[in-house]
PDB file of N, CA and C in Angstrom:
ATOM      1  N   MET A1069       0.850  -1.179   0.000  1.00 97.00           N
ATOM      2  CA  MET A1069       0.000   0.000   0.000  1.00 97.00           C
ATOM      3  C   MET A1069       0.894   1.241   0.000  1.00 97.00           C
ATOM      4  N   VAL A1070       0.536   2.217  -0.835  1.00 98.00           N
ATOM      5  CA  VAL A1070       1.255   3.491  -0.849  1.00 98.00           C
ATOM      6  C   VAL A1070       0.280   4.610  -0.513  1.00 98.00           C
ATOM      7  N   THR A1071       0.745   5.557   0.277  1.00 98.00           N
ATOM      8  CA  THR A1071      -0.068   6.697   0.705  1.00 98.00           C
ATOM      9  C   THR A1071       0.733   7.960   0.436  1.00 98.00           C
ATOM     10  N   LYS A1072       0.063   8.971  -0.091  1.00 98.00           N
ATOM     11  CA  LYS A1072       0.773  10.205  -0.405  1.00 98.00           C
ATOM     12  C   LYS A1072      -0.148  11.405  -0.276  1.00 98.00           C
ATOM     13  N   LYS A1073       0.366  12.480   0.293  1.00 98.00           N
ATOM     14  CA  LYS A1073      -0.380  13.741   0.354  1.00 98.00           C
ATOM     15  C   LYS A1073      -0.103  14.490  -0.944  1.00 98.00           C
ATOM     16  N   ILE A1074      -1.172  14.959  -1.587  1.00 97.00           N
ATOM     17  CA  ILE A1074      -1.042  15.639  -2.873  1.00 97.00           C
ATOM     18  C   ILE A1074      -1.824  16.946  -2.836  1.00 97.00           C
ATOM     19  N   LEU A1075      -1.193  17.998  -3.321  1.00 96.00           N
ATOM     20  CA  LEU A1075      -1.832  19.303  -3.412  1.00 96.00           C
ATOM     21  C   LEU A1075      -2.527  19.408  -4.763  1.00 96.00           C
ATOM     22  N   ILE A1076      -3.794  19.796  -4.759  1.00 96.00           N
ATOM     23  CA  ILE A1076      -4.553  19.922  -6.001  1.00 96.00           C
ATOM     24  C   ILE A1076      -4.178  21.235  -6.682  1.00 96.00           C
ATOM     25  N   ASN A1077      -3.628  21.142  -7.894  1.00 94.00           N
ATOM     26  CA  ASN A1077      -3.213  22.325  -8.643  1.00 94.00           C
ATOM     27  C   ASN A1077      -4.119  22.611  -9.835  1.00 94.00           C
ATOM     28  N   ILE A1078      -5.173  21.833 -10.012  1.00 91.00           N
ATOM     29  CA  ILE A1078      -6.103  22.076 -11.119  1.00 91.00           C
ATOM     30  C   ILE A1078      -6.825  23.385 -10.809  1.00 91.00           C
ATOM     31  N   PRO A1079      -6.686  24.407 -11.685  1.00 89.00           N
ATOM     32  CA  PRO A1079      -7.220  25.736 -11.392  1.00 89.00           C
ATOM     33  C   PRO A1079      -8.697  25.780 -10.992  1.00 89.00           C
ATOM     34  N   THR A1080      -9.519  24.935 -11.590  1.00 88.00           N
ATOM     35  CA  THR A1080     -10.948  24.962 -11.278  1.00 88.00           C
ATOM     36  C   THR A1080     -11.301  24.085 -10.086  1.00 88.00           C
ATOM     37  N   GLY A1081     -10.302  23.414  -9.502  1.00 88.00           N
ATOM     38  CA  GLY A1081     -10.605  22.449  -8.448  1.00 88.00           C
ATOM     39  C   GLY A1081     -11.191  21.207  -9.083  1.00 88.00           C
ATOM     40  N   LEU A1082     -11.825  20.389  -8.284  1.00 88.00           N
ATOM     41  CA  LEU A1082     -12.397  19.156  -8.836  1.00 88.00           C
ATOM     42  C   LEU A1082     -13.892  19.335  -9.070  1.00 88.00           C
ATOM     43  N   GLU A1083     -14.201  20.016 -10.171  1.00 91.00           N
ATOM     44  CA  GLU A1083     -15.582  20.155 -10.623  1.00 91.00           C
ATOM     45  C   GLU A1083     -15.906  18.928 -11.464  1.00 91.00           C
ATOM     46  N   ALA A1084     -17.063  18.923 -12.111  1.00 91.00           N
ATOM     47  CA  ALA A1084     -17.539  17.744 -12.847  1.00 91.00           C
ATOM     48  C   ALA A1084     -16.535  17.199 -13.867  1.00 91.00           C
ATOM     49  N   ARG A1085     -16.027  18.037 -14.736  1.00 94.00           N
ATOM     50  CA  ARG A1085     -15.121  17.544 -15.787  1.00 94.00           C
ATOM     51  C   ARG A1085     -13.799  17.032 -15.213  1.00 94.00           C
ATOM     52  N   PRO A1086     -13.121  17.805 -14.363  1.00 94.00           N
ATOM     53  CA  PRO A1086     -11.885  17.271 -13.783  1.00 94.00           C
ATOM     54  C   PRO A1086     -12.104  15.994 -12.963  1.00 94.00           C
ATOM     55  N   VAL A1087     -13.244  15.888 -12.284  1.00 96.00           N
ATOM     56  CA  VAL A1087     -13.539  14.658 -11.529  1.00 96.00           C
ATOM     57  C   VAL A1087     -13.688  13.488 -12.487  1.00 96.00           C
ATOM     58  N   ALA A1088     -14.406  13.700 -13.592  1.00 96.00           N
ATOM     59  CA  ALA A1088     -14.596  12.634 -14.581  1.00 96.00           C
ATOM     60  C   ALA A1088     -13.250  12.167 -15.129  1.00 96.00           C
ATOM     61  N   LEU A1089     -12.339  13.107 -15.377  1.00 96.00           N
ATOM     62  CA  LEU A1089     -11.018  12.740 -15.885  1.00 96.00           C
ATOM     63  C   LEU A1089     -10.201  11.995 -14.823  1.00 96.00           C
ATOM     64  N   LEU A1090     -10.316  12.414 -13.563  1.00 96.00           N
ATOM     65  CA  LEU A1090      -9.620  11.716 -12.486  1.00 96.00           C
ATOM     66  C   LEU A1090     -10.133  10.282 -12.362  1.00 96.00           C
ATOM     67  N   VAL A1091     -11.439  10.105 -12.441  1.00 97.00           N
ATOM     68  CA  VAL A1091     -12.032   8.766 -12.360  1.00 97.00           C
ATOM     69  C   VAL A1091     -11.525   7.904 -13.522  1.00 97.00           C
ATOM     70  N   GLN A1092     -11.393   8.500 -14.708  1.00 97.00           N
ATOM     71  CA  GLN A1092     -10.856   7.752 -15.859  1.00 97.00           C
ATOM     72  C   GLN A1092      -9.414   7.320 -15.600  1.00 97.00           C
ATOM     73  N   VAL A1093      -8.615   8.213 -15.045  1.00 97.00           N
ATOM     74  CA  VAL A1093      -7.219   7.873 -14.735  1.00 97.00           C
ATOM     75  C   VAL A1093      -7.188   6.733 -13.711  1.00 97.00           C
ATOM     76  N   ALA A1094      -7.950   6.874 -12.624  1.00 98.00           N
ATOM     77  CA  ALA A1094      -7.960   5.862 -11.560  1.00 98.00           C
ATOM     78  C   ALA A1094      -8.475   4.511 -12.060  1.00 98.00           C
ATOM     79  N   SER A1095      -9.454   4.546 -12.957  1.00 98.00           N
ATOM     80  CA  SER A1095     -10.081   3.313 -13.442  1.00 98.00           C
ATOM     81  C   SER A1095      -9.180   2.488 -14.353  1.00 98.00           C
ATOM     82  N   GLN A1096      -8.083   3.063 -14.795  1.00 98.00           N
ATOM     83  CA  GLN A1096      -7.133   2.329 -15.652  1.00 98.00           C
ATOM     84  C   GLN A1096      -6.351   1.284 -14.856  1.00 98.00           C
ATOM     85  N   TYR A1097      -6.416   1.373 -13.537  1.00 98.00           N
ATOM     86  CA  TYR A1097      -5.568   0.525 -12.697  1.00 98.00           C
ATOM     87  C   TYR A1097      -6.377  -0.504 -11.925  1.00 98.00           C
ATOM     88  N   GLU A1098      -5.738  -1.637 -11.705  1.00 98.00           N
ATOM     89  CA  GLU A1098      -6.347  -2.737 -10.961  1.00 98.00           C
ATOM     90  C   GLU A1098      -6.427  -2.414  -9.463  1.00 98.00           C
ATOM     91  N   SER A1099      -5.492  -1.624  -8.990  1.00 98.00           N
ATOM     92  CA  SER A1099      -5.406  -1.295  -7.564  1.00 98.00           C
ATOM     93  C   SER A1099      -6.649  -0.586  -7.048  1.00 98.00           C
ATOM     94  N   SER A1100      -6.900  -0.747  -5.752  1.00 98.00           N
ATOM     95  CA  SER A1100      -7.931   0.030  -5.072  1.00 98.00           C
ATOM     96  C   SER A1100      -7.317   1.402  -4.808  1.00 98.00           C
ATOM     97  N   ILE A1101      -8.050   2.458  -5.141  1.00 98.00           N
ATOM     98  CA  ILE A1101      -7.528   3.814  -4.968  1.00 98.00           C
ATOM     99  C   ILE A1101      -8.565   4.642  -4.234  1.00 98.00           C
ATOM    100  N   TYR A1102      -8.122   5.292  -3.163  1.00 98.00           N
ATOM    101  CA  TYR A1102      -9.021   6.121  -2.360  1.00 98.00           C
ATOM    102  C   TYR A1102      -8.441   7.517  -2.209  1.00 98.00           C
ATOM    103  N   VAL A1103      -9.332   8.494  -2.103  1.00 98.00           N
ATOM    104  CA  VAL A1103      -8.930   9.874  -1.842  1.00 98.00           C
ATOM    105  C   VAL A1103      -9.543  10.252  -0.502  1.00 98.00           C
ATOM    106  N   GLU A1104      -8.706  10.789   0.372  1.00 97.00           N
ATOM    107  CA  GLU A1104      -9.127  11.153   1.720  1.00 97.00           C
ATOM    108  C   GLU A1104      -8.954  12.654   1.911  1.00 97.00           C
ATOM    109  N   CYS A1105      -9.979  13.290   2.460  1.00 95.00           N
ATOM    110  CA  CYS A1105      -9.906  14.708   2.776  1.00 95.00           C
ATOM    111  C   CYS A1105     -10.668  14.910   4.079  1.00 95.00           C
ATOM    112  N   GLU A1106      -9.973  15.435   5.084  1.00 91.00           N
ATOM    113  CA  GLU A1106     -10.531  15.581   6.427  1.00 91.00           C
ATOM    114  C   GLU A1106     -11.028  14.224   6.904  1.00 91.00           C
ATOM    115  N   GLU A1107     -12.313  14.090   7.177  1.00 91.00           N
ATOM    116  CA  GLU A1107     -12.842  12.826   7.713  1.00 91.00           C
ATOM    117  C   GLU A1107     -13.457  11.925   6.635  1.00 91.00           C
ATOM    118  N   LYS A1108     -13.465  12.378   5.380  1.00 96.00           N
ATOM    119  CA  LYS A1108     -14.088  11.608   4.300  1.00 96.00           C
ATOM    120  C   LYS A1108     -13.063  10.808   3.518  1.00 96.00           C
ATOM    121  N   LYS A1109     -13.423   9.571   3.197  1.00 97.00           N
ATOM    122  CA  LYS A1109     -12.580   8.709   2.377  1.00 97.00           C
ATOM    123  C   LYS A1109     -13.471   8.119   1.299  1.00 97.00           C
ATOM    124  N   VAL A1110     -13.151   8.395   0.022  1.00 98.00           N
ATOM    125  CA  VAL A1110     -13.997   7.904  -1.064  1.00 98.00           C
ATOM    126  C   VAL A1110     -13.165   7.158  -2.104  1.00 98.00           C
ATOM    127  N   ASN A1111     -13.839   6.301  -2.829  1.00 98.00           N
ATOM    128  CA  ASN A1111     -13.236   5.533  -3.904  1.00 98.00           C
ATOM    129  C   ASN A1111     -12.949   6.485  -5.067  1.00 98.00           C
ATOM    130  N   ALA A1112     -11.703   6.543  -5.528  1.00 98.00           N
ATOM    131  CA  ALA A1112     -11.321   7.448  -6.619  1.00 98.00           C
ATOM    132  C   ALA A1112     -11.920   7.019  -7.955  1.00 98.00           C
ATOM    133  N   LYS A1113     -12.497   5.829  -8.011  1.00 98.00           N
ATOM    134  CA  LYS A1113     -13.113   5.350  -9.250  1.00 98.00           C
ATOM    135  C   LYS A1113     -14.609   5.649  -9.290  1.00 98.00           C
ATOM    136  N   SER A1114     -15.105   6.363  -8.281  1.00 98.00           N
ATOM    137  CA  SER A1114     -16.530   6.697  -8.174  1.00 98.00           C
ATOM    138  C   SER A1114     -16.752   8.188  -8.432  1.00 98.00           C
ATOM    139  N   ILE A1115     -17.443   8.505  -9.525  1.00 96.00           N
ATOM    140  CA  ILE A1115     -17.711   9.910  -9.847  1.00 96.00           C
ATOM    141  C   ILE A1115     -18.509  10.572  -8.731  1.00 96.00           C
ATOM    142  N   MET A1116     -19.558   9.932  -8.274  1.00 97.00           N
ATOM    143  CA  MET A1116     -20.402  10.533  -7.232  1.00 97.00           C
ATOM    144  C   MET A1116     -19.616  10.710  -5.927  1.00 97.00           C
ATOM    145  N   GLY A1117     -18.798   9.738  -5.585  1.00 96.00           N
ATOM    146  CA  GLY A1117     -17.991   9.837  -4.375  1.00 96.00           C
ATOM    147  C   GLY A1117     -17.027  11.004  -4.453  1.00 96.00           C
ATOM    148  N   MET A1118     -16.341  11.122  -5.587  1.00 96.00           N
ATOM    149  CA  MET A1118     -15.376  12.209  -5.759  1.00 96.00           C
ATOM    150  C   MET A1118     -16.069  13.571  -5.778  1.00 96.00           C
ATOM    151  N   MET A1119     -17.230  13.657  -6.399  1.00 95.00           N
ATOM    152  CA  MET A1119     -17.974  14.923  -6.428  1.00 95.00           C
ATOM    153  C   MET A1119     -18.388  15.333  -5.016  1.00 95.00           C
ATOM    154  N   SER A1120     -18.679  14.355  -4.178  1.00 95.00           N
ATOM    155  CA  SER A1120     -19.134  14.646  -2.810  1.00 95.00           C
ATOM    156  C   SER A1120     -18.050  15.324  -1.966  1.00 95.00           C
ATOM    157  N   LEU A1121     -16.791  15.190  -2.369  1.00 95.00           N
ATOM    158  CA  LEU A1121     -15.704  15.836  -1.625  1.00 95.00           C
ATOM    159  C   LEU A1121     -15.665  17.341  -1.864  1.00 95.00           C
ATOM    160  N   GLY A1122     -16.101  17.791  -3.042  1.00 92.00           N
ATOM    161  CA  GLY A1122     -16.120  19.221  -3.352  1.00 92.00           C
ATOM    162  C   GLY A1122     -14.756  19.879  -3.184  1.00 92.00           C
ATOM    163  N   LEU A1123     -13.735  19.291  -3.750  1.00 92.00           N
ATOM    164  CA  LEU A1123     -12.375  19.783  -3.561  1.00 92.00           C
ATOM    165  C   LEU A1123     -12.066  20.990  -4.435  1.00 92.00           C
ATOM    166  N   ALA A1124     -11.326  21.932  -3.865  1.00 92.00           N
ATOM    167  CA  ALA A1124     -10.950  23.149  -4.576  1.00 92.00           C
ATOM    168  C   ALA A1124      -9.445  23.155  -4.841  1.00 92.00           C
ATOM    169  N   ALA A1125      -9.033  24.015  -5.764  1.00 93.00           N
ATOM    170  CA  ALA A1125      -7.609  24.181  -6.041  1.00 93.00           C
ATOM    171  C   ALA A1125      -6.919  24.635  -4.765  1.00 93.00           C
ATOM    172  N   GLY A1126      -5.725  24.101  -4.529  1.00 95.00           N
ATOM    173  CA  GLY A1126      -4.961  24.470  -3.345  1.00 95.00           C
ATOM    174  C   GLY A1126      -5.215  23.583  -2.138  1.00 95.00           C
ATOM    175  N   GLU A1127      -6.230  22.735  -2.199  1.00 95.00           N
ATOM    176  CA  GLU A1127      -6.490  21.821  -1.080  1.00 95.00           C
ATOM    177  C   GLU A1127      -5.535  20.639  -1.154  1.00 95.00           C
ATOM    178  N   GLU A1128      -5.252  20.076   0.002  1.00 96.00           N
ATOM    179  CA  GLU A1128      -4.386  18.908   0.067  1.00 96.00           C
ATOM    180  C   GLU A1128      -5.236  17.684   0.392  1.00 96.00           C
ATOM    181  N   VAL A1129      -5.001  16.615  -0.355  1.00 97.00           N
ATOM    182  CA  VAL A1129      -5.707  15.362  -0.114  1.00 97.00           C
ATOM    183  C   VAL A1129      -4.679  14.262   0.119  1.00 97.00           C
ATOM    184  N   THR A1130      -5.133  13.173   0.711  1.00 98.00           N
ATOM    185  CA  THR A1130      -4.294  11.992   0.862  1.00 98.00           C
ATOM    186  C   THR A1130      -4.824  10.950  -0.105  1.00 98.00           C
ATOM    187  N   VAL A1131      -3.948  10.437  -0.942  1.00 98.00           N
ATOM    188  CA  VAL A1131      -4.326   9.395  -1.901  1.00 98.00           C
ATOM    189  C   VAL A1131      -3.718   8.087  -1.421  1.00 98.00           C
ATOM    190  N   ILE A1132      -4.555   7.048  -1.433  1.00 98.00           N
ATOM    191  CA  ILE A1132      -4.130   5.725  -0.984  1.00 98.00           C
ATOM    192  C   ILE A1132      -4.348   4.748  -2.136  1.00 98.00           C
ATOM    193  N   ALA A1133      -3.306   4.027  -2.502  1.00 98.00           N
ATOM    194  CA  ALA A1133      -3.416   3.022  -3.559  1.00 98.00           C
ATOM    195  C   ALA A1133      -2.896   1.700  -3.026  1.00 98.00           C
ATOM    196  N   GLU A1134      -3.641   0.634  -3.309  1.00 98.00           N
ATOM    197  CA  GLU A1134      -3.236  -0.686  -2.833  1.00 98.00           C
ATOM    198  C   GLU A1134      -3.557  -1.720  -3.891  1.00 98.00           C
ATOM    199  N   GLY A1135      -2.510  -2.424  -4.342  1.00 98.00           N
ATOM    200  CA  GLY A1135      -2.713  -3.461  -5.345  1.00 98.00           C
ATOM    201  C   GLY A1135      -1.461  -3.673  -6.179  1.00 98.00           C
ATOM    202  N   ALA A1136      -1.603  -4.486  -7.206  1.00 97.00           N
ATOM    203  CA  ALA A1136      -0.474  -4.886  -8.041  1.00 97.00           C
ATOM    204  C   ALA A1136       0.212  -3.716  -8.742  1.00 97.00           C
ATOM    205  N   ASP A1137      -0.563  -2.714  -9.161  1.00 98.00           N
ATOM    206  CA  ASP A1137       0.011  -1.586  -9.908  1.00 98.00           C
ATOM    207  C   ASP A1137      -0.070  -0.273  -9.125  1.00 98.00           C
ATOM    208  N   GLU A1138       0.004  -0.371  -7.794  1.00 98.00           N
ATOM    209  CA  GLU A1138      -0.181   0.802  -6.924  1.00 98.00           C
ATOM    210  C   GLU A1138       0.822   1.926  -7.182  1.00 98.00           C
ATOM    211  N   GLU A1139       2.084   1.586  -7.458  1.00 98.00           N
ATOM    212  CA  GLU A1139       3.117   2.611  -7.670  1.00 98.00           C
ATOM    213  C   GLU A1139       2.818   3.439  -8.923  1.00 98.00           C
ATOM    214  N   VAL A1140       2.502   2.765 -10.016  1.00 98.00           N
ATOM    215  CA  VAL A1140       2.197   3.450 -11.278  1.00 98.00           C
ATOM    216  C   VAL A1140       0.904   4.250 -11.138  1.00 98.00           C
ATOM    217  N   ALA A1141      -0.072   3.678 -10.469  1.00 98.00           N
ATOM    218  CA  ALA A1141      -1.350   4.373 -10.259  1.00 98.00           C
ATOM    219  C   ALA A1141      -1.126   5.661  -9.481  1.00 98.00           C
ATOM    220  N   MET A1142      -0.362   5.583  -8.405  1.00 98.00           N
ATOM    221  CA  MET A1142      -0.091   6.764  -7.575  1.00 98.00           C
ATOM    222  C   MET A1142       0.642   7.828  -8.379  1.00 98.00           C
ATOM    223  N   GLU A1143       1.622   7.406  -9.133  1.00 97.00           N
ATOM    224  CA  GLU A1143       2.415   8.333  -9.947  1.00 97.00           C
ATOM    225  C   GLU A1143       1.522   9.111 -10.926  1.00 97.00           C
ATOM    226  N   ASN A1144       0.629   8.411 -11.602  1.00 97.00           N
ATOM    227  CA  ASN A1144      -0.225   9.060 -12.604  1.00 97.00           C
ATOM    228  C   ASN A1144      -1.342   9.897 -11.990  1.00 97.00           C
ATOM    229  N   ILE A1145      -1.847   9.487 -10.858  1.00 97.00           N
ATOM    230  CA  ILE A1145      -2.864  10.301 -10.176  1.00 97.00           C
ATOM    231  C   ILE A1145      -2.215  11.575  -9.650  1.00 97.00           C
ATOM    232  N   GLU A1146      -1.014  11.452  -9.098  1.00 97.00           N
ATOM    233  CA  GLU A1146      -0.310  12.645  -8.627  1.00 97.00           C
ATOM    234  C   GLU A1146      -0.026  13.593  -9.794  1.00 97.00           C
ATOM    235  N   LYS A1147       0.396  13.036 -10.922  1.00 96.00           N
ATOM    236  CA  LYS A1147       0.683  13.848 -12.092  1.00 96.00           C
ATOM    237  C   LYS A1147      -0.573  14.615 -12.530  1.00 96.00           C
ATOM    238  N   TYR A1148      -1.726  13.928 -12.531  1.00 96.00           N
ATOM    239  CA  TYR A1148      -2.979  14.577 -12.940  1.00 96.00           C
ATOM    240  C   TYR A1148      -3.392  15.663 -11.941  1.00 96.00           C
ATOM    241  N   LEU A1149      -3.415  15.352 -10.652  1.00 95.00           N
ATOM    242  CA  LEU A1149      -3.870  16.323  -9.652  1.00 95.00           C
ATOM    243  C   LEU A1149      -2.920  17.515  -9.522  1.00 95.00           C
ATOM    244  N   SER A1150      -1.643  17.309  -9.822  1.00 92.00           N
ATOM    245  CA  SER A1150      -0.663  18.380  -9.684  1.00 92.00           C
ATOM    246  C   SER A1150      -0.530  19.233 -10.939  1.00 92.00           C
ATOM    247  N   SER A1151      -1.152  18.802 -12.031  1.00 84.00           N
ATOM    248  CA  SER A1151      -1.023  19.553 -13.280  1.00 84.00           C
ATOM    249  C   SER A1151      -1.829  20.839 -13.242  1.00 84.00           C
ATOM    250  N   LYS A1152      -1.385  21.808 -14.026  1.00 68.00           N
ATOM    251  CA  LYS A1152      -2.100  23.087 -14.062  1.00 68.00           C
ATOM    252  C   LYS A1152      -2.854  23.245 -15.352  1.00 68.00           C
TER     253      LYS A1152
END
C-alpha cells in the first residue's frame, strides 16, 4: 500500500469535468484507490464519491493506492492532480 499527500493544482478544483477525468485515470488501474480529505474517504473510481468531496484548487488530499500496480497508479494520479 502506498499513501501520499497531494496538493490539487487544477485551477478549477475538482468540478464535474476534472472529476470525470480523475475517475478515468484511476479506473485504468487494478489497484484500489481512495482519496481522503478531512474525515471523508472515497473511492477514486466513483464519480459521485469524488464529487461529494467538493475539492478546490490548493487543497491537500491523501491518496491511498493498494494493489499490483499501486506505484504506477499513484504516480499518474499525482501527475494529474498536480497539473495546471
